[in-house]
Every structure is written in C-alpha cells, then in structure tokens.
CSV table of C-alpha atoms in Angstrom, one decimal:
chain,number,residue,atom,x,y,z
A,1181,MET,CA,88.3,-24.5,78.7
A,1182,GLU,CA,90.5,-21.6,77.5
A,1183,GLU,CA,92.6,-19.2,79.6
A,1184,GLU,CA,93.3,-15.8,78.2
A,1185,LYS,CA,94.3,-12.7,80.0
A,1186,ASN,CA,93.1,-14.2,83.4
A,1187,LEU,CA,89.7,-15.0,82.0
A,1188,ILE,CA,88.4,-18.5,82.3
A,1189,VAL,CA,85.7,-19.4,79.7
A,1190,LYS,CA,83.4,-22.3,80.7
A,1191,ASP,CA,80.1,-23.7,79.5
A,1192,PHE,CA,77.3,-21.6,80.9
A,1193,ASN,CA,75.3,-24.8,81.7
A,1194,ASN,CA,77.7,-25.2,84.7
A,1195,ILE,CA,76.2,-22.1,86.3
A,1196,GLN,CA,72.8,-23.8,86.7
A,1197,LYS,CA,74.3,-26.9,88.3
A,1198,ARG,CA,76.5,-25.1,90.9
A,1199,SER,CA,73.8,-24.4,93.5
A,1200,ASN,CA,72.1,-26.8,95.9
A,1201,THR,CA,69.4,-24.3,96.5
A,1202,GLN,CA,66.0,-25.2,95.1
A,1203,THR,CA,64.0,-22.1,94.0
A,1204,ASP,CA,60.3,-22.0,93.3
A,1205,ILE,CA,58.9,-18.9,91.7
A,1206,TYR,CA,55.1,-18.2,91.6
A,1207,THR,CA,54.1,-15.2,89.5
A,1208,THR,CA,51.5,-13.5,87.4
A,1209,ILE,CA,54.2,-11.9,85.3
A,1210,GLU,CA,54.9,-13.6,82.0
A,1211,ASP,CA,57.6,-11.3,80.6
A,1212,GLN,CA,61.0,-12.8,81.6
A,1213,LYS,CA,62.8,-9.4,81.3
A,1214,THR,CA,60.3,-7.7,83.6
A,1215,LEU,CA,60.7,-10.6,86.1
A,1216,PHE,CA,64.5,-10.4,86.0
A,1217,ASN,CA,64.5,-6.7,86.6
A,1218,LEU,CA,62.1,-7.0,89.5
A,1219,GLU,CA,64.3,-9.6,91.2
A,1220,ASN,CA,67.2,-7.1,91.0
A,1221,ALA,CA,65.5,-3.8,92.0
A,1222,CYS,CA,62.2,-2.7,93.5
A,1223,ASP,CA,60.9,0.8,94.2
A,1224,TYR,CA,59.9,0.3,97.8
A,1225,LYS,CA,60.4,-2.0,100.8
A,1226,ILE,CA,57.0,-3.1,102.2
A,1227,ASN,CA,58.4,-2.6,105.7
A,1228,ASP,CA,58.5,1.2,105.0
A,1229,CYS,CA,54.9,1.2,103.8
A,1230,LYS,CA,53.0,0.4,107.0
A,1231,GLY,CA,49.5,1.9,106.9
A,1232,GLU,CA,49.6,2.4,103.2
A,1233,LYS,CA,47.0,1.1,100.8
A,1234,ILE,CA,48.2,-0.7,97.6
A,1235,ARG,CA,46.2,-1.9,94.7
A,1236,ILE,CA,48.1,-5.0,93.5
A,1237,LYS,CA,47.9,-6.0,89.8
A,1238,ASP,CA,50.8,-8.5,89.7
A,1239,ILE,CA,52.8,-10.6,92.2
A,1240,VAL,CA,56.1,-12.5,92.4
A,1241,ILE,CA,56.6,-15.1,95.2
A,1242,LYS,CA,60.1,-16.7,95.4
A,1243,ILE,CA,60.8,-19.5,97.8
A,1244,ASN,CA,64.4,-20.8,98.3
A,1245,ASN,CA,65.2,-24.1,100.0
A,1246,LYS,CA,68.9,-24.6,100.7
A,1247,PRO,CA,70.3,-27.7,102.4
A,1248,LEU,CA,72.3,-26.9,105.5
A,1249,ALA,CA,76.0,-27.9,105.4
A,1250,GLU,CA,75.5,-29.6,108.7
A,1251,PRO,CA,72.0,-30.6,109.9
A,1252,VAL,CA,70.8,-29.5,113.3
A,1253,VAL,CA,70.5,-32.6,115.4
A,1254,ASP,CA,68.9,-33.1,118.8
A,1255,SER,CA,71.8,-33.9,121.2
A,1256,GLU,CA,69.8,-36.3,123.3
A,1257,THR,CA,67.8,-38.3,120.6
A,1258,GLY,CA,70.0,-37.9,117.5
A,1259,GLU,CA,67.0,-36.8,115.6
A,1260,VAL,CA,67.5,-34.3,112.8
A,1261,ILE,CA,65.6,-31.2,113.8
A,1262,LYS,CA,66.5,-29.1,110.7
A,1263,ASP,CA,68.3,-30.0,107.5
A,1264,HIS,CA,67.5,-27.0,105.3
A,1265,GLU,CA,67.0,-23.2,105.4
A,1266,THR,CA,64.0,-21.6,103.7
A,1267,SER,CA,63.8,-18.0,102.6
A,1268,MET,CA,60.9,-16.2,101.0
A,1269,VAL,CA,60.5,-13.0,99.0
A,1270,THR,CA,57.3,-11.4,97.9
A,1271,ILE,CA,57.2,-8.6,95.3
A,1272,LEU,CA,54.0,-6.7,94.7
A,1273,ILE,CA,53.4,-4.6,91.6
A,1274,ASP,CA,50.7,-1.9,91.9
A,1275,ASP,CA,48.3,-0.5,89.3
A,1276,ILE,CA,50.7,2.2,88.2
A,1277,GLY,CA,53.7,-0.1,87.9
A,1278,LYS,CA,55.5,0.6,91.2
A,1279,SER,CA,57.1,-2.4,92.9
A,1280,TYR,CA,57.2,-3.3,96.6
A,1281,VAL,CA,59.4,-6.1,98.2
A,1282,THR,CA,59.6,-7.9,101.4
A,1283,ALA,CA,61.5,-11.0,102.7
A,1284,SER,CA,59.0,-11.5,105.5
A,1285,LYS,CA,58.0,-15.2,105.7
A,1286,ILE,CA,54.8,-14.3,107.5
A,1287,PHE,CA,53.8,-11.8,104.8
A,1288,THR,CA,54.6,-14.4,102.1
A,1289,MET,CA,52.7,-17.2,103.8
A,1290,GLN,CA,49.7,-14.8,104.2
A,1291,MET,CA,49.8,-14.0,100.5
A,1292,LEU,CA,50.0,-17.7,99.6
A,1293,ARG,CA,46.9,-18.3,101.8
A,1294,TYR,CA,45.1,-15.5,100.0
A,1295,VAL,CA,45.8,-17.0,96.6
A,1296,GLN,CA,44.7,-20.4,97.8
A,1297,MET,CA,41.4,-19.0,99.1
A,1298,PHE,CA,40.6,-16.5,96.3
A,1299,GLY,CA,42.6,-17.6,93.3
A,1300,ILE,CA,45.2,-15.8,91.2
A,1301,ASP,CA,42.6,-14.0,89.1
A,1302,SER,CA,41.6,-11.8,92.0
A,1303,ILE,CA,45.1,-10.3,92.0
A,1304,LYS,CA,45.1,-9.8,88.2
A,1305,ASN,CA,41.7,-8.0,88.6
A,1306,GLY,CA,43.2,-5.7,91.2
A,1307,LEU,CA,43.6,-6.6,94.9
A,1308,ASP,CA,43.3,-3.8,97.4
A,1309,ILE,CA,45.3,-4.3,100.6
A,1310,GLU,CA,46.6,-2.2,103.5
A,1311,ILE,CA,50.0,-3.0,104.9
A,1312,ILE,CA,49.9,-3.7,108.6
A,1313,GLU,CA,52.1,-4.7,111.5
A,1314,LYS,CA,50.7,-7.4,113.7
A,1315,SER,CA,51.6,-9.0,116.9
A,1316,VAL,CA,53.3,-12.4,117.0
A,1317,LYS,CA,51.8,-14.9,119.4
A,1318,ASN,CA,53.9,-15.5,122.6
A,1319,SER,CA,56.4,-12.8,121.5
A,1320,ALA,CA,57.1,-9.1,121.8
A,1321,ASN,CA,58.0,-9.1,118.1
A,1322,LYS,CA,55.8,-7.7,115.4
A,1323,ALA,CA,55.2,-9.2,112.0
A,1324,LEU,CA,54.5,-7.6,108.6
A,1325,GLY,CA,51.2,-8.5,107.1
A,1326,PHE,CA,48.2,-7.1,105.2
A,1327,LYS,CA,44.5,-6.7,105.5
A,1328,LEU,CA,41.9,-6.6,102.7
A,1329,VAL,CA,40.3,-3.3,102.0
C-alpha cells in the first residue's frame, strides 16, 4: 500500500469483500455497460406512472439481503425473529428504451411470480402491463402493482 498526497492505493479486490450484503440480479440484459447505467439512473419512477400502460422489453430485478448488526429476538422465547434485511429493486425497460424503477417489494414479488408462470421469453417478446395501485389486506396502505393488458 502506498500513500501519496493523501491518496491510499489498495488492491481493488478488497472492494468486493467489504460488504456482507448478498446481491442477486436477475435480468434479460446482457450488456454490462447498459446494466451498470440502469442501476445508476432511470428515466421514471414507477410510482409516478399509476394508470399508465407500458410495453416491457427488458427487466432487471435486484434483491439485496443484508445481515442485521443485531438480530431481532423475541423477548419472551429468545427466538430470533429477524436476522437480515431484504430490499428489492425492479427496473423495467420499454420498447422505446425508456426505463422505470421501483423499490416496491410487492411489485417485485408480483413480477417474479409473472416470470415463474409465463417465462422470461414473454418479456423479451413484449409484455404489456398497466401500473396500478392496489389495497393491502388488513391495512389502509396501498401497494404498487401491475395488471396484464
């Protein structure tokens, strides 16, 4: 390791080993440059597109699992209730190349169910959806979702 003008130079392999977060990425996009750019900037937030119809041609689903520093434990039984935090991001790319992003877990889980039922080729061939807001069972909250059109 060299120090010069307040700059510390280290082996870049250390960067990959620093995080305890496990990231799984599922995508139809093969070009790494395109994927990198999509992860850093998208054209629209899906939350702002309620009621809009989108023809999807590509998709990125990113699931992060990060261990909690301190697990959540049931005070009576001592049972570990939660030992990690999961976050999900879905990026949709339409037929003209515009990108749409959401961090909604419900939207991501719905998209994963769609892929399991219909296969990834149905997205590559063009998937027509409408962005909707749906009620959450036993809650006054609303959740982002989609319906097939």
